[in-house]
């Protein structure tokens, strides 16, 4: 009976992750260990996340509200410090710079960033890199295998997810034009997105295979992929997309660019360039230390 219950919870969780649903999965409350003493990292989180952005950064397993936590392990303390520094440096502060203050992140970014040490897997074998719950919380997995010197890995494991989930909040707050829905129209395939490889996706006019799952996923994948790609890599995607995919991608990305400009006064290229500049300057920082 217990097994059955866990299995149904798992199914629910899988459905939830695949669909980026806005529904909250469960009413599980945060169970805090009252014995946990606050350390210097907790102080740093208070000063640099909670007070500045009204975002809590949860790295302790006992803080994790997860329906899958029976097979997950906690995030390593030192990697958690690196990730806290990197999320601030490569994401939060880049929006501060482009929008001119911390208000934008403070108002719209999810209120909780949670870390899990191990990866999670879906029943189709796909590793879950991150999940978001109702725009309120982003969970990043596989923190214990993070290599802070591998920017490609940092982007594909974590930052693509962070930008993806944040972009969902933006379009849920201010909707994009329905012209976007008409471009790929009937080509969205829901769960069969994983049957496509990247080349097939690009040639069908989708920036990633997952973008072909649903129209909102398509919209946010364009944003997340652009922000985590160099211009060279981005141009490479368009080249692979070829005659069939290129005009579709271009039409959709034009809408994305105008949406961010008109609805949020954000120039996505300026934002991408700010991120790229910071990536180039990563060597000048010691992200292993609380700074
Ligand atoms: Zn999504």
PDB file of C-alpha atoms and ligand atoms in Angstrom:
ATOM      1  CA  UNK A   1       0.000   0.000   0.000  1.00  0.00           C
ATOM      2  CA  UNK A   2       2.803   2.364   0.925  1.00  0.00           C
ATOM      3  CA  UNK A   3       4.607   1.431  -2.251  1.00  0.00           C
ATOM      4  CA  UNK A   4       1.515   2.188  -4.253  1.00  0.00           C
ATOM      5  CA  UNK A   5       1.225   5.566  -2.608  1.00  0.00           C
ATOM      6  CA  UNK A   6       4.835   6.439  -3.327  1.00  0.00           C
ATOM      7  CA  UNK A   7       4.360   5.282  -6.886  1.00  0.00           C
ATOM      8  CA  UNK A   8       1.344   7.518  -7.390  1.00  0.00           C
ATOM      9  CA  UNK A   9       3.204  10.447  -5.863  1.00  0.00           C
ATOM     10  CA  UNK A  10       6.064   9.747  -8.245  1.00  0.00           C
ATOM     11  CA  UNK A  11       3.664   9.685 -11.178  1.00  0.00           C
ATOM     12  CA  UNK A  12       2.208  12.968 -10.033  1.00  0.00           C
ATOM     13  CA  UNK A  13       5.678  14.433  -9.713  1.00  0.00           C
ATOM     14  CA  UNK A  14       6.620  13.235 -13.189  1.00  0.00           C
ATOM     15  CA  UNK A  15       3.506  14.713 -14.681  1.00  0.00           C
ATOM     16  CA  UNK A  16       4.202  17.905 -12.832  1.00  0.00           C
ATOM     17  CA  UNK A  17       7.762  18.232 -14.073  1.00  0.00           C
ATOM     18  CA  UNK A  18       6.918  17.401 -17.670  1.00  0.00           C
ATOM     19  CA  UNK A  19       4.143  19.902 -17.846  1.00  0.00           C
ATOM     20  CA  UNK A  20       5.623  22.742 -15.793  1.00  0.00           C
ATOM     21  CA  UNK A  21       2.177  22.894 -14.285  1.00  0.00           C
ATOM     22  CA  UNK A  22       1.178  25.848 -12.240  1.00  0.00           C
ATOM     23  CA  UNK A  23      -0.685  23.704  -9.741  1.00  0.00           C
ATOM     24  CA  UNK A  24       0.931  23.120  -6.431  1.00  0.00           C
ATOM     25  CA  UNK A  25       1.732  19.451  -5.956  1.00  0.00           C
ATOM     26  CA  UNK A  26       1.042  19.044  -2.285  1.00  0.00           C
ATOM     27  CA  UNK A  27       0.470  20.938   0.885  1.00  0.00           C
ATOM     28  CA  UNK A  28       3.612  19.524   2.514  1.00  0.00           C
ATOM     29  CA  UNK A  29       4.917  22.038   4.971  1.00  0.00           C
ATOM     30  CA  UNK A  30       8.504  23.020   5.477  1.00  0.00           C
ATOM     31  CA  UNK A  31       9.872  20.886   8.259  1.00  0.00           C
ATOM     32  CA  UNK A  32      12.717  22.710   9.893  1.00  0.00           C
ATOM     33  CA  UNK A  33      14.977  20.988  12.337  1.00  0.00           C
ATOM     34  CA  UNK A  34      14.826  23.228  15.411  1.00  0.00           C
ATOM     35  CA  UNK A  35      18.295  21.920  16.398  1.00  0.00           C
ATOM     36  CA  UNK A  36      19.890  23.408  13.276  1.00  0.00           C
ATOM     37  CA  UNK A  37      22.194  26.252  14.281  1.00  0.00           C
ATOM     38  CA  UNK A  38      22.618  29.120  11.937  1.00  0.00           C
ATOM     39  CA  UNK A  39      26.127  29.224  10.416  1.00  0.00           C
ATOM     40  CA  UNK A  40      28.028  31.876   8.431  1.00  0.00           C
ATOM     41  CA  UNK A  41      26.438  30.716   5.167  1.00  0.00           C
ATOM     42  CA  UNK A  42      22.971  31.192   6.679  1.00  0.00           C
ATOM     43  CA  UNK A  43      24.009  34.697   7.746  1.00  0.00           C
ATOM     44  CA  UNK A  44      25.293  35.392   4.247  1.00  0.00           C
ATOM     45  CA  UNK A  45      22.008  34.144   2.720  1.00  0.00           C
ATOM     46  CA  UNK A  46      20.105  36.412   5.072  1.00  0.00           C
ATOM     47  CA  UNK A  47      22.174  39.445   4.078  1.00  0.00           C
ATOM     48  CA  UNK A  48      22.588  38.747   0.358  1.00  0.00           C
ATOM     49  CA  UNK A  49      19.444  36.883  -0.689  1.00  0.00           C
ATOM     50  CA  UNK A  50      16.655  37.436   1.809  1.00  0.00           C
ATOM     51  CA  UNK A  51      17.284  41.096   2.632  1.00  0.00           C
ATOM     52  CA  UNK A  52      18.302  42.184  -0.877  1.00  0.00           C
ATOM     53  CA  UNK A  53      15.933  40.089  -3.004  1.00  0.00           C
ATOM     54  CA  UNK A  54      13.378  38.556  -0.634  1.00  0.00           C
ATOM     55  CA  UNK A  55      14.539  35.158  -1.937  1.00  0.00           C
ATOM     56  CA  UNK A  56      15.352  32.264   0.383  1.00  0.00           C
ATOM     57  CA  UNK A  57      18.204  29.966  -0.636  1.00  0.00           C
ATOM     58  CA  UNK A  58      17.599  26.483   0.748  1.00  0.00           C
ATOM     59  CA  UNK A  59      20.556  24.151   0.676  1.00  0.00           C
ATOM     60  CA  UNK A  60      19.670  21.880   3.579  1.00  0.00           C
ATOM     61  CA  UNK A  61      17.813  18.700   2.811  1.00  0.00           C
ATOM     62  CA  UNK A  62      15.492  19.144   5.814  1.00  0.00           C
ATOM     63  CA  UNK A  63      14.321  22.338   4.188  1.00  0.00           C
ATOM     64  CA  UNK A  64      13.468  20.655   0.932  1.00  0.00           C
ATOM     65  CA  UNK A  65       9.774  20.160   0.341  1.00  0.00           C
ATOM     66  CA  UNK A  66      10.004  17.392  -2.182  1.00  0.00           C
ATOM     67  CA  UNK A  67       7.769  14.460  -2.916  1.00  0.00           C
ATOM     68  CA  UNK A  68      10.769  12.657  -4.302  1.00  0.00           C
ATOM     69  CA  UNK A  69      13.066  13.143  -1.364  1.00  0.00           C
ATOM     70  CA  UNK A  70      13.071   9.467  -0.403  1.00  0.00           C
ATOM     71  CA  UNK A  71      15.694   8.886  -3.085  1.00  0.00           C
ATOM     72  CA  UNK A  72      17.515  12.207  -3.119  1.00  0.00           C
ATOM     73  CA  UNK A  73      20.661  13.233  -1.242  1.00  0.00           C
ATOM     74  CA  UNK A  74      21.456  16.676   0.220  1.00  0.00           C
ATOM     75  CA  UNK A  75      23.630  19.199  -1.567  1.00  0.00           C
ATOM     76  CA  UNK A  76      27.262  19.419  -0.506  1.00  0.00           C
ATOM     77  CA  UNK A  77      27.863  22.499   1.684  1.00  0.00           C
ATOM     78  CA  UNK A  78      30.793  23.861  -0.340  1.00  0.00           C
ATOM     79  CA  UNK A  79      29.074  23.345  -3.693  1.00  0.00           C
ATOM     80  CA  UNK A  80      26.021  25.082  -2.240  1.00  0.00           C
ATOM     81  CA  UNK A  81      28.150  28.149  -1.453  1.00  0.00           C
ATOM     82  CA  UNK A  82      29.503  28.135  -5.031  1.00  0.00           C
ATOM     83  CA  UNK A  83      25.976  27.852  -6.427  1.00  0.00           C
ATOM     84  CA  UNK A  84      24.660  30.653  -4.219  1.00  0.00           C
ATOM     85  CA  UNK A  85      27.447  32.898  -5.517  1.00  0.00           C
ATOM     86  CA  UNK A  86      26.888  31.838  -9.127  1.00  0.00           C
ATOM     87  CA  UNK A  87      23.096  32.281  -9.151  1.00  0.00           C
ATOM     88  CA  UNK A  88      23.611  35.785  -7.825  1.00  0.00           C
ATOM     89  CA  UNK A  89      26.518  36.611 -10.167  1.00  0.00           C
ATOM     90  CA  UNK A  90      25.260  35.022 -13.408  1.00  0.00           C
ATOM     91  CA  UNK A  91      21.554  35.611 -13.008  1.00  0.00           C
ATOM     92  CA  UNK A  92      20.156  37.952 -10.335  1.00  0.00           C
ATOM     93  CA  UNK A  93      22.750  40.703 -10.733  1.00  0.00           C
ATOM     94  CA  UNK A  94      22.547  40.618 -14.535  1.00  0.00           C
ATOM     95  CA  UNK A  95      18.853  41.516 -14.352  1.00  0.00           C
ATOM     96  CA  UNK A  96      19.691  44.202 -11.736  1.00  0.00           C
ATOM     97  CA  UNK A  97      22.193  45.698 -14.163  1.00  0.00           C
ATOM     98  CA  UNK A  98      19.828  45.718 -17.151  1.00  0.00           C
ATOM     99  CA  UNK A  99      16.729  46.902 -15.273  1.00  0.00           C
ATOM    100  CA  UNK A 100      18.642  49.413 -13.134  1.00  0.00           C
ATOM    101  CA  UNK A 101      17.762  48.071  -9.660  1.00  0.00           C
ATOM    102  CA  UNK A 102      17.078  44.997  -7.543  1.00  0.00           C
ATOM    103  CA  UNK A 103      13.318  45.694  -7.698  1.00  0.00           C
ATOM    104  CA  UNK A 104      12.653  43.572 -10.786  1.00  0.00           C
ATOM    105  CA  UNK A 105      14.114  40.396  -9.257  1.00  0.00           C
ATOM    106  CA  UNK A 106      12.648  41.243  -5.866  1.00  0.00           C
ATOM    107  CA  UNK A 107       9.179  41.495  -7.372  1.00  0.00           C
ATOM    108  CA  UNK A 108       9.090  38.668  -9.915  1.00  0.00           C
ATOM    109  CA  UNK A 109      11.777  36.049  -9.220  1.00  0.00           C
ATOM    110  CA  UNK A 110      10.661  32.860  -7.380  1.00  0.00           C
ATOM    111  CA  UNK A 111      10.861  33.315  -3.638  1.00  0.00           C
ATOM    112  CA  UNK A 112      12.794  30.104  -2.993  1.00  0.00           C
ATOM    113  CA  UNK A 113      15.832  28.560  -4.676  1.00  0.00           C
ATOM    114  CA  UNK A 114      16.362  25.007  -3.372  1.00  0.00           C
ATOM    115  CA  UNK A 115      19.329  22.705  -3.976  1.00  0.00           C
ATOM    116  CA  UNK A 116      19.463  18.902  -4.136  1.00  0.00           C
ATOM    117  CA  UNK A 117      22.747  17.001  -4.257  1.00  0.00           C
ATOM    118  CA  UNK A 118      21.699  14.136  -6.484  1.00  0.00           C
ATOM    119  CA  UNK A 119      19.970  14.035  -9.857  1.00  0.00           C
ATOM    120  CA  UNK A 120      16.375  12.913 -10.229  1.00  0.00           C
ATOM    121  CA  UNK A 121      15.182  10.751 -13.095  1.00  0.00           C
ATOM    122  CA  UNK A 122      11.907  10.537 -14.935  1.00  0.00           C
ATOM    123  CA  UNK A 123      10.466   7.226 -16.096  1.00  0.00           C
ATOM    124  CA  UNK A 124      11.660   7.896 -19.662  1.00  0.00           C
ATOM    125  CA  UNK A 125      15.244   7.980 -18.355  1.00  0.00           C
ATOM    126  CA  UNK A 126      15.598  11.740 -18.723  1.00  0.00           C
ATOM    127  CA  UNK A 127      17.470  13.417 -15.946  1.00  0.00           C
ATOM    128  CA  UNK A 128      15.478  16.161 -14.269  1.00  0.00           C
ATOM    129  CA  UNK A 129      17.680  19.251 -14.072  1.00  0.00           C
ATOM    130  CA  UNK A 130      15.308  21.525 -12.325  1.00  0.00           C
ATOM    131  CA  UNK A 131      11.708  22.000 -11.402  1.00  0.00           C
ATOM    132  CA  UNK A 132       9.555  24.959 -10.530  1.00  0.00           C
ATOM    133  CA  UNK A 133       6.482  25.012  -8.414  1.00  0.00           C
ATOM    134  CA  UNK A 134       3.853  27.552  -9.220  1.00  0.00           C
ATOM    135  CA  UNK A 135       6.375  30.298  -9.857  1.00  0.00           C
ATOM    136  CA  UNK A 136       7.226  30.229  -6.191  1.00  0.00           C
ATOM    137  CA  UNK A 137      10.244  27.976  -6.016  1.00  0.00           C
ATOM    138  CA  UNK A 138      13.021  26.713  -8.292  1.00  0.00           C
ATOM    139  CA  UNK A 139      14.782  23.461  -7.352  1.00  0.00           C
ATOM    140  CA  UNK A 140      18.193  22.677  -8.856  1.00  0.00           C
ATOM    141  CA  UNK A 141      19.418  19.061  -8.800  1.00  0.00           C
ATOM    142  CA  UNK A 142      22.772  17.322  -9.139  1.00  0.00           C
ATOM    143  CA  UNK A 143      24.661  19.991  -7.185  1.00  0.00           C
ATOM    144  CA  UNK A 144      27.213  17.451  -5.938  1.00  0.00           C
ATOM    145  CA  UNK A 145      28.563  16.773  -9.437  1.00  0.00           C
ATOM    146  CA  UNK A 146      28.825  20.450 -10.352  1.00  0.00           C
ATOM    147  CA  UNK A 147      32.062  21.559 -12.010  1.00  0.00           C
ATOM    148  CA  UNK A 148      32.323  25.306 -11.499  1.00  0.00           C
ATOM    149  CA  UNK A 149      35.014  25.588 -14.183  1.00  0.00           C
ATOM    150  CA  UNK A 150      32.809  24.119 -16.900  1.00  0.00           C
ATOM    151  CA  UNK A 151      30.516  26.900 -18.053  1.00  0.00           C
ATOM    152  CA  UNK A 152      28.801  24.666 -20.627  1.00  0.00           C
ATOM    153  CA  UNK A 153      27.834  22.288 -17.836  1.00  0.00           C
ATOM    154  CA  UNK A 154      26.771  25.121 -15.527  1.00  0.00           C
ATOM    155  CA  UNK A 155      24.536  26.478 -18.263  1.00  0.00           C
ATOM    156  CA  UNK A 156      22.984  23.209 -19.369  1.00  0.00           C
ATOM    157  CA  UNK A 157      22.504  21.772 -15.867  1.00  0.00           C
ATOM    158  CA  UNK A 158      21.448  24.876 -13.988  1.00  0.00           C
ATOM    159  CA  UNK A 159      21.207  28.241 -15.699  1.00  0.00           C
ATOM    160  CA  UNK A 160      19.099  27.129 -18.655  1.00  0.00           C
ATOM    161  CA  UNK A 161      16.616  25.923 -16.011  1.00  0.00           C
ATOM    162  CA  UNK A 162      16.766  29.117 -13.965  1.00  0.00           C
ATOM    163  CA  UNK A 163      16.135  31.351 -16.994  1.00  0.00           C
ATOM    164  CA  UNK A 164      13.475  28.932 -18.299  1.00  0.00           C
ATOM    165  CA  UNK A 165      11.484  29.002 -15.072  1.00  0.00           C
ATOM    166  CA  UNK A 166      11.866  32.742 -14.588  1.00  0.00           C
ATOM    167  CA  UNK A 167      10.650  33.353 -18.150  1.00  0.00           C
ATOM    168  CA  UNK A 168       7.487  31.353 -17.298  1.00  0.00           C
ATOM    169  CA  UNK A 169       6.770  33.813 -14.496  1.00  0.00           C
ATOM    170  CA  UNK A 170       7.214  36.739 -16.853  1.00  0.00           C
ATOM    171  CA  UNK A 171       4.772  35.458 -19.492  1.00  0.00           C
ATOM    172  CA  UNK A 172       2.309  34.376 -16.818  1.00  0.00           C
ATOM    173  CA  UNK A 173       2.424  37.923 -15.458  1.00  0.00           C
ATOM    174  CA  UNK A 174       2.166  39.639 -18.836  1.00  0.00           C
ATOM    175  CA  UNK A 175       1.065  37.351 -21.679  1.00  0.00           C
ATOM    176  CA  UNK A 176       2.837  37.336 -25.045  1.00  0.00           C
ATOM    177  CA  UNK A 177       0.937  37.900 -28.276  1.00  0.00           C
ATOM    178  CA  UNK A 178      -1.165  34.992 -29.569  1.00  0.00           C
ATOM    179  CA  UNK A 179       0.615  35.490 -32.918  1.00  0.00           C
ATOM    180  CA  UNK A 180       3.338  33.338 -31.354  1.00  0.00           C
ATOM    181  CA  UNK A 181       0.926  30.381 -30.929  1.00  0.00           C
ATOM    182  CA  UNK A 182       0.108  30.371 -34.609  1.00  0.00           C
ATOM    183  CA  UNK A 183       3.669  29.971 -35.891  1.00  0.00           C
ATOM    184  CA  UNK A 184       4.155  26.325 -34.905  1.00  0.00           C
ATOM    185  CA  UNK A 185       0.408  25.813 -34.518  1.00  0.00           C
ATOM    186  CA  UNK A 186      -0.345  22.099 -34.546  1.00  0.00           C
ATOM    187  CA  UNK A 187       3.315  21.004 -34.337  1.00  0.00           C
ATOM    188  CA  UNK A 188       3.475  20.748 -30.531  1.00  0.00           C
ATOM    189  CA  UNK A 189       3.754  17.127 -29.427  1.00  0.00           C
ATOM    190  CA  UNK A 190       3.431  17.180 -25.605  1.00  0.00           C
ATOM    191  CA  UNK A 191       5.314  14.198 -24.132  1.00  0.00           C
ATOM    192  CA  UNK A 192       6.742  12.904 -27.424  1.00  0.00           C
ATOM    193  CA  UNK A 193       9.218  15.799 -27.473  1.00  0.00           C
ATOM    194  CA  UNK A 194      11.871  13.383 -26.202  1.00  0.00           C
ATOM    195  CA  UNK A 195      11.670  11.382 -29.445  1.00  0.00           C
ATOM    196  CA  UNK A 196      13.394  14.284 -31.246  1.00  0.00           C
ATOM    197  CA  UNK A 197      17.112  15.026 -31.232  1.00  0.00           C
ATOM    198  CA  UNK A 198      18.385  18.602 -31.354  1.00  0.00           C
ATOM    199  CA  UNK A 199      18.873  18.602 -35.122  1.00  0.00           C
ATOM    200  CA  UNK A 200      15.330  17.377 -35.776  1.00  0.00           C
ATOM    201  CA  UNK A 201      13.975  19.964 -33.348  1.00  0.00           C
ATOM    202  CA  UNK A 202      15.888  22.810 -34.994  1.00  0.00           C
ATOM    203  CA  UNK A 203      14.824  21.764 -38.483  1.00  0.00           C
ATOM    204  CA  UNK A 204      11.215  21.757 -37.308  1.00  0.00           C
ATOM    205  CA  UNK A 205      11.670  25.296 -35.961  1.00  0.00           C
ATOM    206  CA  UNK A 206      12.193  24.498 -32.257  1.00  0.00           C
ATOM    207  CA  UNK A 207      15.283  25.732 -30.413  1.00  0.00           C
ATOM    208  CA  UNK A 208      15.449  22.566 -28.244  1.00  0.00           C
ATOM    209  CA  UNK A 209      13.549  19.247 -28.340  1.00  0.00           C
ATOM    210  CA  UNK A 210      11.669  20.269 -25.169  1.00  0.00           C
ATOM    211  CA  UNK A 211      10.516  23.473 -26.888  1.00  0.00           C
ATOM    212  CA  UNK A 212       8.326  21.289 -29.116  1.00  0.00           C
ATOM    213  CA  UNK A 213       6.314  20.016 -26.134  1.00  0.00           C
ATOM    214  CA  UNK A 214       4.006  23.032 -25.778  1.00  0.00           C
ATOM    215  CA  UNK A 215       3.743  26.650 -26.812  1.00  0.00           C
ATOM    216  CA  UNK A 216       4.758  28.155 -23.433  1.00  0.00           C
ATOM    217  CA  UNK A 217       7.759  25.822 -23.276  1.00  0.00           C
ATOM    218  CA  UNK A 218       8.716  26.936 -26.779  1.00  0.00           C
ATOM    219  CA  UNK A 219       8.551  30.584 -25.741  1.00  0.00           C
ATOM    220  CA  UNK A 220      10.682  30.196 -22.599  1.00  0.00           C
ATOM    221  CA  UNK A 221      13.197  27.831 -24.206  1.00  0.00           C
ATOM    222  CA  UNK A 222      13.982  30.533 -26.777  1.00  0.00           C
ATOM    223  CA  UNK A 223      14.745  32.970 -23.950  1.00  0.00           C
ATOM    224  CA  UNK A 224      16.728  30.493 -21.832  1.00  0.00           C
ATOM    225  CA  UNK A 225      18.737  29.153 -24.767  1.00  0.00           C
ATOM    226  CA  UNK A 226      19.571  32.617 -26.071  1.00  0.00           C
ATOM    227  CA  UNK A 227      20.713  33.824 -22.642  1.00  0.00           C
ATOM    228  CA  UNK A 228      22.963  30.803 -22.148  1.00  0.00           C
ATOM    229  CA  UNK A 229      24.482  30.736 -25.668  1.00  0.00           C
ATOM    230  CA  UNK A 230      27.260  32.746 -27.251  1.00  0.00           C
ATOM    231  CA  UNK A 231      26.326  34.498 -30.520  1.00  0.00           C
ATOM    232  CA  UNK A 232      28.421  31.891 -32.322  1.00  0.00           C
ATOM    233  CA  UNK A 233      26.505  28.976 -30.813  1.00  0.00           C
ATOM    234  CA  UNK A 234      23.162  30.732 -31.456  1.00  0.00           C
ATOM    235  CA  UNK A 235      24.087  31.297 -35.120  1.00  0.00           C
ATOM    236  CA  UNK A 236      25.093  27.636 -35.285  1.00  0.00           C
ATOM    237  CA  UNK A 237      21.568  26.607 -34.229  1.00  0.00           C
ATOM    238  CA  UNK A 238      20.102  28.661 -37.073  1.00  0.00           C
ATOM    239  CA  UNK A 239      22.529  27.109 -39.515  1.00  0.00           C
ATOM    240  CA  UNK A 240      21.522  23.584 -38.476  1.00  0.00           C
ATOM    241  CA  UNK A 241      17.841  24.618 -38.650  1.00  0.00           C
ATOM    242  CA  UNK A 242      18.327  25.133 -42.377  1.00  0.00           C
ATOM    243  CA  UNK A 243      15.728  26.291 -44.870  1.00  0.00           C
ATOM    244  CA  UNK A 244      12.807  24.725 -43.027  1.00  0.00           C
ATOM    245  CA  UNK A 245      13.558  25.618 -39.430  1.00  0.00           C
ATOM    246  CA  UNK A 246      15.254  28.998 -39.825  1.00  0.00           C
ATOM    247  CA  UNK A 247      12.259  31.164 -40.825  1.00  0.00           C
ATOM    248  CA  UNK A 248      10.130  29.588 -38.076  1.00  0.00           C
ATOM    249  CA  UNK A 249      12.786  30.201 -35.418  1.00  0.00           C
ATOM    250  CA  UNK A 250      13.352  33.732 -36.659  1.00  0.00           C
ATOM    251  CA  UNK A 251       9.638  34.609 -36.567  1.00  0.00           C
ATOM    252  CA  UNK A 252       9.294  33.232 -33.037  1.00  0.00           C
ATOM    253  CA  UNK A 253      12.449  34.870 -31.738  1.00  0.00           C
ATOM    254  CA  UNK A 254      11.371  38.250 -33.165  1.00  0.00           C
ATOM    255  CA  UNK A 255       8.239  38.003 -31.025  1.00  0.00           C
ATOM    256  CA  UNK A 256      10.341  37.093 -27.970  1.00  0.00           C
ATOM    257  CA  UNK A 257      12.636  40.087 -28.505  1.00  0.00           C
ATOM    258  CA  UNK A 258       9.725  42.514 -28.922  1.00  0.00           C
ATOM    259  CA  UNK A 259       7.824  41.044 -25.997  1.00  0.00           C
ATOM    260  CA  UNK A 260      10.725  41.553 -23.579  1.00  0.00           C
ATOM    261  CA  UNK A 261      11.290  45.067 -24.897  1.00  0.00           C
ATOM    262  CA  UNK A 262       7.649  46.176 -24.924  1.00  0.00           C
ATOM    263  CA  UNK A 263       6.363  44.394 -21.811  1.00  0.00           C
ATOM    264  CA  UNK A 264       9.431  44.563 -19.574  1.00  0.00           C
ATOM    265  CA  UNK A 265      11.732  47.159 -21.116  1.00  0.00           C
ATOM    266  CA  UNK A 266      14.444  44.492 -21.337  1.00  0.00           C
ATOM    267  CA  UNK A 267      16.768  44.288 -24.310  1.00  0.00           C
ATOM    268  CA  UNK A 268      17.526  40.565 -24.409  1.00  0.00           C
ATOM    269  CA  UNK A 269      20.799  41.084 -26.287  1.00  0.00           C
ATOM    270  CA  UNK A 270      22.032  43.524 -23.629  1.00  0.00           C
ATOM    271  CA  UNK A 271      21.084  40.949 -20.985  1.00  0.00           C
ATOM    272  CA  UNK A 272      22.861  38.133 -22.861  1.00  0.00           C
ATOM    273  CA  UNK A 273      25.954  40.353 -23.300  1.00  0.00           C
ATOM    274  CA  UNK A 274      26.002  41.194 -19.586  1.00  0.00           C
ATOM    275  CA  UNK A 275      25.888  37.467 -18.770  1.00  0.00           C
ATOM    276  CA  UNK A 276      28.643  36.759 -21.334  1.00  0.00           C
ATOM    277  CA  UNK A 277      30.835  39.532 -19.902  1.00  0.00           C
ATOM    278  CA  UNK A 278      30.475  38.068 -16.426  1.00  0.00           C
ATOM    279  CA  UNK A 279      31.322  34.592 -17.718  1.00  0.00           C
ATOM    280  CA  UNK A 280      34.528  36.048 -19.203  1.00  0.00           C
ATOM    281  CA  UNK A 281      35.382  37.621 -15.849  1.00  0.00           C
ATOM    282  CA  UNK A 282      34.648  34.553 -13.700  1.00  0.00           C
ATOM    283  CA  UNK A 283      38.375  33.948 -13.102  1.00  0.00           C
ATOM    284  CA  UNK A 284      38.582  37.214 -11.185  1.00  0.00           C
ATOM    285  CA  UNK A 285      36.228  35.889  -8.475  1.00  0.00           C
ATOM    286  CA  UNK A 286      36.603  33.199  -5.861  1.00  0.00           C
ATOM    287  CA  UNK A 287      33.162  31.625  -5.821  1.00  0.00           C
ATOM    288  CA  UNK A 288      34.222  29.062  -3.225  1.00  0.00           C
ATOM    289  CA  UNK A 289      34.164  31.835  -0.600  1.00  0.00           C
ATOM    290  CA  UNK A 290      31.225  33.769   0.735  1.00  0.00           C
ATOM    291  CA  UNK A 291      31.675  37.177  -0.802  1.00  0.00           C
TER     292      UNK A 291
HETATM  293 ZN1  LIG B   1       8.648  25.010 -18.541  1.00  0.00          ZN
END
